Amino acid sequence: MKQSDQGESGETTEPAESFRFGVGDRVCLLQSVPYLKTADPMPMLRPPDLVATGEVGAVSEIRPRDQLAVRFRRGTFLLSVRDLRPASGND
């Protein structure tokens, strides 16, 4: 690990959440978002009601800045890791 990657306490400055999910992991939407951004090569903004709170999807790609491309029933959307949680067996 480089010295520039460490904070004053010796810990990395990367948020722990950025490494919590992997491709193929099942995740749930924690809260409604103001809009959904498609994960297409030419992204579009879509209404938030396409994905319900608590809906389960699968991580299909990890993007920079703690963004994940998640495949839901009605499309693949870019979401922040802060808006997601791992899906449990009950979901």
JSON list of C-alpha atoms in Angstrom, two decimals:
[
{"chain": "A", "resi": 1, "resn": "MET", "atom": "CA", "xyz": [0.00, 0.00, 0.00]},
{"chain": "A", "resi": 2, "resn": "LYS", "atom": "CA", "xyz": [1.35, 3.41, -0.90]},
{"chain": "A", "resi": 3, "resn": "GLN", "atom": "CA", "xyz": [1.83, 6.05, 1.76]},
{"chain": "A", "resi": 4, "resn": "SER", "atom": "CA", "xyz": [-0.49, 8.41, -0.17]},
{"chain": "A", "resi": 5, "resn": "ASP", "atom": "CA", "xyz": [-3.32, 5.85, 0.15]},
{"chain": "A", "resi": 6, "resn": "GLN", "atom": "CA", "xyz": [-3.26, 6.06, 3.94]},
{"chain": "A", "resi": 7, "resn": "GLY", "atom": "CA", "xyz": [-4.85, 8.58, 6.27]},
{"chain": "A", "resi": 8, "resn": "GLU", "atom": "CA", "xyz": [-3.16, 9.90, 9.41]},
{"chain": "A", "resi": 9, "resn": "SER", "atom": "CA", "xyz": [-4.27, 6.88, 11.45]},
{"chain": "A", "resi": 10, "resn": "GLY", "atom": "CA", "xyz": [-2.74, 4.45, 8.91]},
{"chain": "A", "resi": 11, "resn": "GLU", "atom": "CA", "xyz": [-6.11, 3.35, 7.54]},
{"chain": "A", "resi": 12, "resn": "THR", "atom": "CA", "xyz": [-6.95, 3.58, 3.86]},
{"chain": "A", "resi": 13, "resn": "THR", "atom": "CA", "xyz": [-8.95, 6.59, 2.74]},
{"chain": "A", "resi": 14, "resn": "GLU", "atom": "CA", "xyz": [-11.19, 4.44, 0.48]},
{"chain": "A", "resi": 15, "resn": "PRO", "atom": "CA", "xyz": [-14.70, 3.98, 1.91]},
{"chain": "A", "resi": 16, "resn": "ALA", "atom": "CA", "xyz": [-15.33, 0.43, 3.05]},
{"chain": "A", "resi": 17, "resn": "GLU", "atom": "CA", "xyz": [-18.67, 0.39, 1.19]},
{"chain": "A", "resi": 18, "resn": "SER", "atom": "CA", "xyz": [-16.95, 0.48, -2.20]},
{"chain": "A", "resi": 19, "resn": "PHE", "atom": "CA", "xyz": [-15.67, -3.09, -1.69]},
{"chain": "A", "resi": 20, "resn": "ARG", "atom": "CA", "xyz": [-18.74, -4.57, -0.04]},
{"chain": "A", "resi": 21, "resn": "PHE", "atom": "CA", "xyz": [-20.47, -5.81, -3.21]},
{"chain": "A", "resi": 22, "resn": "GLY", "atom": "CA", "xyz": [-19.21, -7.97, -6.05]},
{"chain": "A", "resi": 23, "resn": "VAL", "atom": "CA", "xyz": [-20.50, -8.84, -9.50]},
{"chain": "A", "resi": 24, "resn": "GLY", "atom": "CA", "xyz": [-23.37, -11.32, -9.20]},
{"chain": "A", "resi": 25, "resn": "ASP", "atom": "CA", "xyz": [-24.29, -10.35, -5.63]},
{"chain": "A", "resi": 26, "resn": "ARG", "atom": "CA", "xyz": [-28.00, -9.96, -4.92]},
{"chain": "A", "resi": 27, "resn": "VAL", "atom": "CA", "xyz": [-28.92, -6.56, -3.50]},
{"chain": "A", "resi": 28, "resn": "CYS", "atom": "CA", "xyz": [-32.07, -4.71, -2.37]},
{"chain": "A", "resi": 29, "resn": "LEU", "atom": "CA", "xyz": [-32.96, -1.07, -2.89]},
{"chain": "A", "resi": 30, "resn": "LEU", "atom": "CA", "xyz": [-33.04, 0.59, 0.55]},
{"chain": "A", "resi": 31, "resn": "GLN", "atom": "CA", "xyz": [-34.94, 3.75, -0.30]},
{"chain": "A", "resi": 32, "resn": "SER", "atom": "CA", "xyz": [-36.61, 5.43, -3.21]},
{"chain": "A", "resi": 33, "resn": "VAL", "atom": "CA", "xyz": [-34.27, 7.56, -5.32]},
{"chain": "A", "resi": 34, "resn": "PRO", "atom": "CA", "xyz": [-35.26, 10.82, -7.09]},
{"chain": "A", "resi": 35, "resn": "TYR", "atom": "CA", "xyz": [-34.61, 9.26, -10.52]},
{"chain": "A", "resi": 36, "resn": "LEU", "atom": "CA", "xyz": [-33.01, 6.18, -12.06]},
{"chain": "A", "resi": 37, "resn": "LYS", "atom": "CA", "xyz": [-30.12, 6.38, -14.51]},
{"chain": "A", "resi": 38, "resn": "THR", "atom": "CA", "xyz": [-29.86, 3.52, -17.00]},
{"chain": "A", "resi": 39, "resn": "ALA", "atom": "CA", "xyz": [-26.57, 1.63, -17.29]},
{"chain": "A", "resi": 40, "resn": "ASP", "atom": "CA", "xyz": [-26.68, 1.75, -21.09]},
{"chain": "A", "resi": 41, "resn": "PRO", "atom": "CA", "xyz": [-23.75, 3.07, -23.19]},
{"chain": "A", "resi": 42, "resn": "MET", "atom": "CA", "xyz": [-25.90, 6.19, -23.68]},
{"chain": "A", "resi": 43, "resn": "PRO", "atom": "CA", "xyz": [-27.58, 6.57, -20.24]},
{"chain": "A", "resi": 44, "resn": "MET", "atom": "CA", "xyz": [-31.06, 8.00, -19.83]},
{"chain": "A", "resi": 45, "resn": "LEU", "atom": "CA", "xyz": [-32.89, 9.24, -16.76]},
{"chain": "A", "resi": 46, "resn": "ARG", "atom": "CA", "xyz": [-35.96, 7.21, -15.93]},
{"chain": "A", "resi": 47, "resn": "PRO", "atom": "CA", "xyz": [-38.77, 7.68, -13.36]},
{"chain": "A", "resi": 48, "resn": "PRO", "atom": "CA", "xyz": [-38.06, 6.19, -9.92]},
{"chain": "A", "resi": 49, "resn": "ASP", "atom": "CA", "xyz": [-41.21, 4.03, -9.87]},
{"chain": "A", "resi": 50, "resn": "LEU", "atom": "CA", "xyz": [-39.62, 1.43, -12.18]},
{"chain": "A", "resi": 51, "resn": "VAL", "atom": "CA", "xyz": [-37.89, -0.11, -9.13]},
{"chain": "A", "resi": 52, "resn": "ALA", "atom": "CA", "xyz": [-39.79, -0.53, -5.86]},
{"chain": "A", "resi": 53, "resn": "THR", "atom": "CA", "xyz": [-38.15, -0.08, -2.47]},
{"chain": "A", "resi": 54, "resn": "GLY", "atom": "CA", "xyz": [-37.00, -3.52, -1.32]},
{"chain": "A", "resi": 55, "resn": "GLU", "atom": "CA", "xyz": [-36.90, -4.97, -4.83]},
{"chain": "A", "resi": 56, "resn": "VAL", "atom": "CA", "xyz": [-34.08, -7.49, -5.35]},
{"chain": "A", "resi": 57, "resn": "GLY", "atom": "CA", "xyz": [-31.60, -7.16, -8.21]},
{"chain": "A", "resi": 58, "resn": "ALA", "atom": "CA", "xyz": [-28.19, -8.53, -9.18]},
{"chain": "A", "resi": 59, "resn": "VAL", "atom": "CA", "xyz": [-24.99, -6.51, -9.46]},
{"chain": "A", "resi": 60, "resn": "SER", "atom": "CA", "xyz": [-23.85, -6.69, -13.08]},
{"chain": "A", "resi": 61, "resn": "GLU", "atom": "CA", "xyz": [-20.98, -4.18, -13.02]},
{"chain": "A", "resi": 62, "resn": "ILE", "atom": "CA", "xyz": [-18.94, -2.14, -10.56]},
{"chain": "A", "resi": 63, "resn": "ARG", "atom": "CA", "xyz": [-18.33, 1.44, -11.65]},
{"chain": "A", "resi": 64, "resn": "PRO", "atom": "CA", "xyz": [-16.11, 4.22, -10.23]},
{"chain": "A", "resi": 65, "resn": "ARG", "atom": "CA", "xyz": [-17.28, 6.51, -7.42]},
{"chain": "A", "resi": 66, "resn": "ASP", "atom": "CA", "xyz": [-19.16, 3.78, -5.54]},
{"chain": "A", "resi": 67, "resn": "GLN", "atom": "CA", "xyz": [-21.66, 3.22, -8.35]},
{"chain": "A", "resi": 68, "resn": "LEU", "atom": "CA", "xyz": [-23.04, -0.21, -9.22]},
{"chain": "A", "resi": 69, "resn": "ALA", "atom": "CA", "xyz": [-24.94, -1.31, -12.30]},
{"chain": "A", "resi": 70, "resn": "VAL", "atom": "CA", "xyz": [-27.79, -3.42, -10.92]},
{"chain": "A", "resi": 71, "resn": "ARG", "atom": "CA", "xyz": [-30.10, -5.57, -13.05]},
{"chain": "A", "resi": 72, "resn": "PHE", "atom": "CA", "xyz": [-33.70, -5.37, -11.85]},
{"chain": "A", "resi": 73, "resn": "ARG", "atom": "CA", "xyz": [-36.87, -6.83, -13.35]},
{"chain": "A", "resi": 74, "resn": "ARG", "atom": "CA", "xyz": [-37.51, -3.68, -15.41]},
{"chain": "A", "resi": 75, "resn": "GLY", "atom": "CA", "xyz": [-33.96, -2.79, -16.48]},
{"chain": "A", "resi": 76, "resn": "THR", "atom": "CA", "xyz": [-30.36, -2.21, -15.43]},
{"chain": "A", "resi": 77, "resn": "PHE", "atom": "CA", "xyz": [-29.71, 0.99, -13.50]},
{"chain": "A", "resi": 78, "resn": "LEU", "atom": "CA", "xyz": [-26.75, 2.79, -11.92]},
{"chain": "A", "resi": 79, "resn": "LEU", "atom": "CA", "xyz": [-27.13, 3.14, -8.16]},
{"chain": "A", "resi": 80, "resn": "SER", "atom": "CA", "xyz": [-24.93, 4.30, -5.32]},
{"chain": "A", "resi": 81, "resn": "VAL", "atom": "CA", "xyz": [-23.81, 1.68, -2.79]},
{"chain": "A", "resi": 82, "resn": "ARG", "atom": "CA", "xyz": [-25.43, 3.90, -0.12]},
{"chain": "A", "resi": 83, "resn": "ASP", "atom": "CA", "xyz": [-28.85, 3.14, -1.63]},
{"chain": "A", "resi": 84, "resn": "LEU", "atom": "CA", "xyz": [-28.35, -0.65, -1.55]},
{"chain": "A", "resi": 85, "resn": "ARG", "atom": "CA", "xyz": [-28.05, -3.44, 0.99]},
{"chain": "A", "resi": 86, "resn": "PRO", "atom": "CA", "xyz": [-27.23, -7.12, 0.54]},
{"chain": "A", "resi": 87, "resn": "ALA", "atom": "CA", "xyz": [-30.33, -9.23, -0.10]},
{"chain": "A", "resi": 88, "resn": "SER", "atom": "CA", "xyz": [-31.17, -11.78, 2.57]},
{"chain": "A", "resi": 89, "resn": "GLY", "atom": "CA", "xyz": [-32.65, -15.21, 1.97]},
{"chain": "A", "resi": 90, "resn": "ASN", "atom": "CA", "xyz": [-36.13, -13.82, 2.76]},
{"chain": "A", "resi": 91, "resn": "ASP", "atom": "CA", "xyz": [-36.01, -11.21, -0.04]}
]
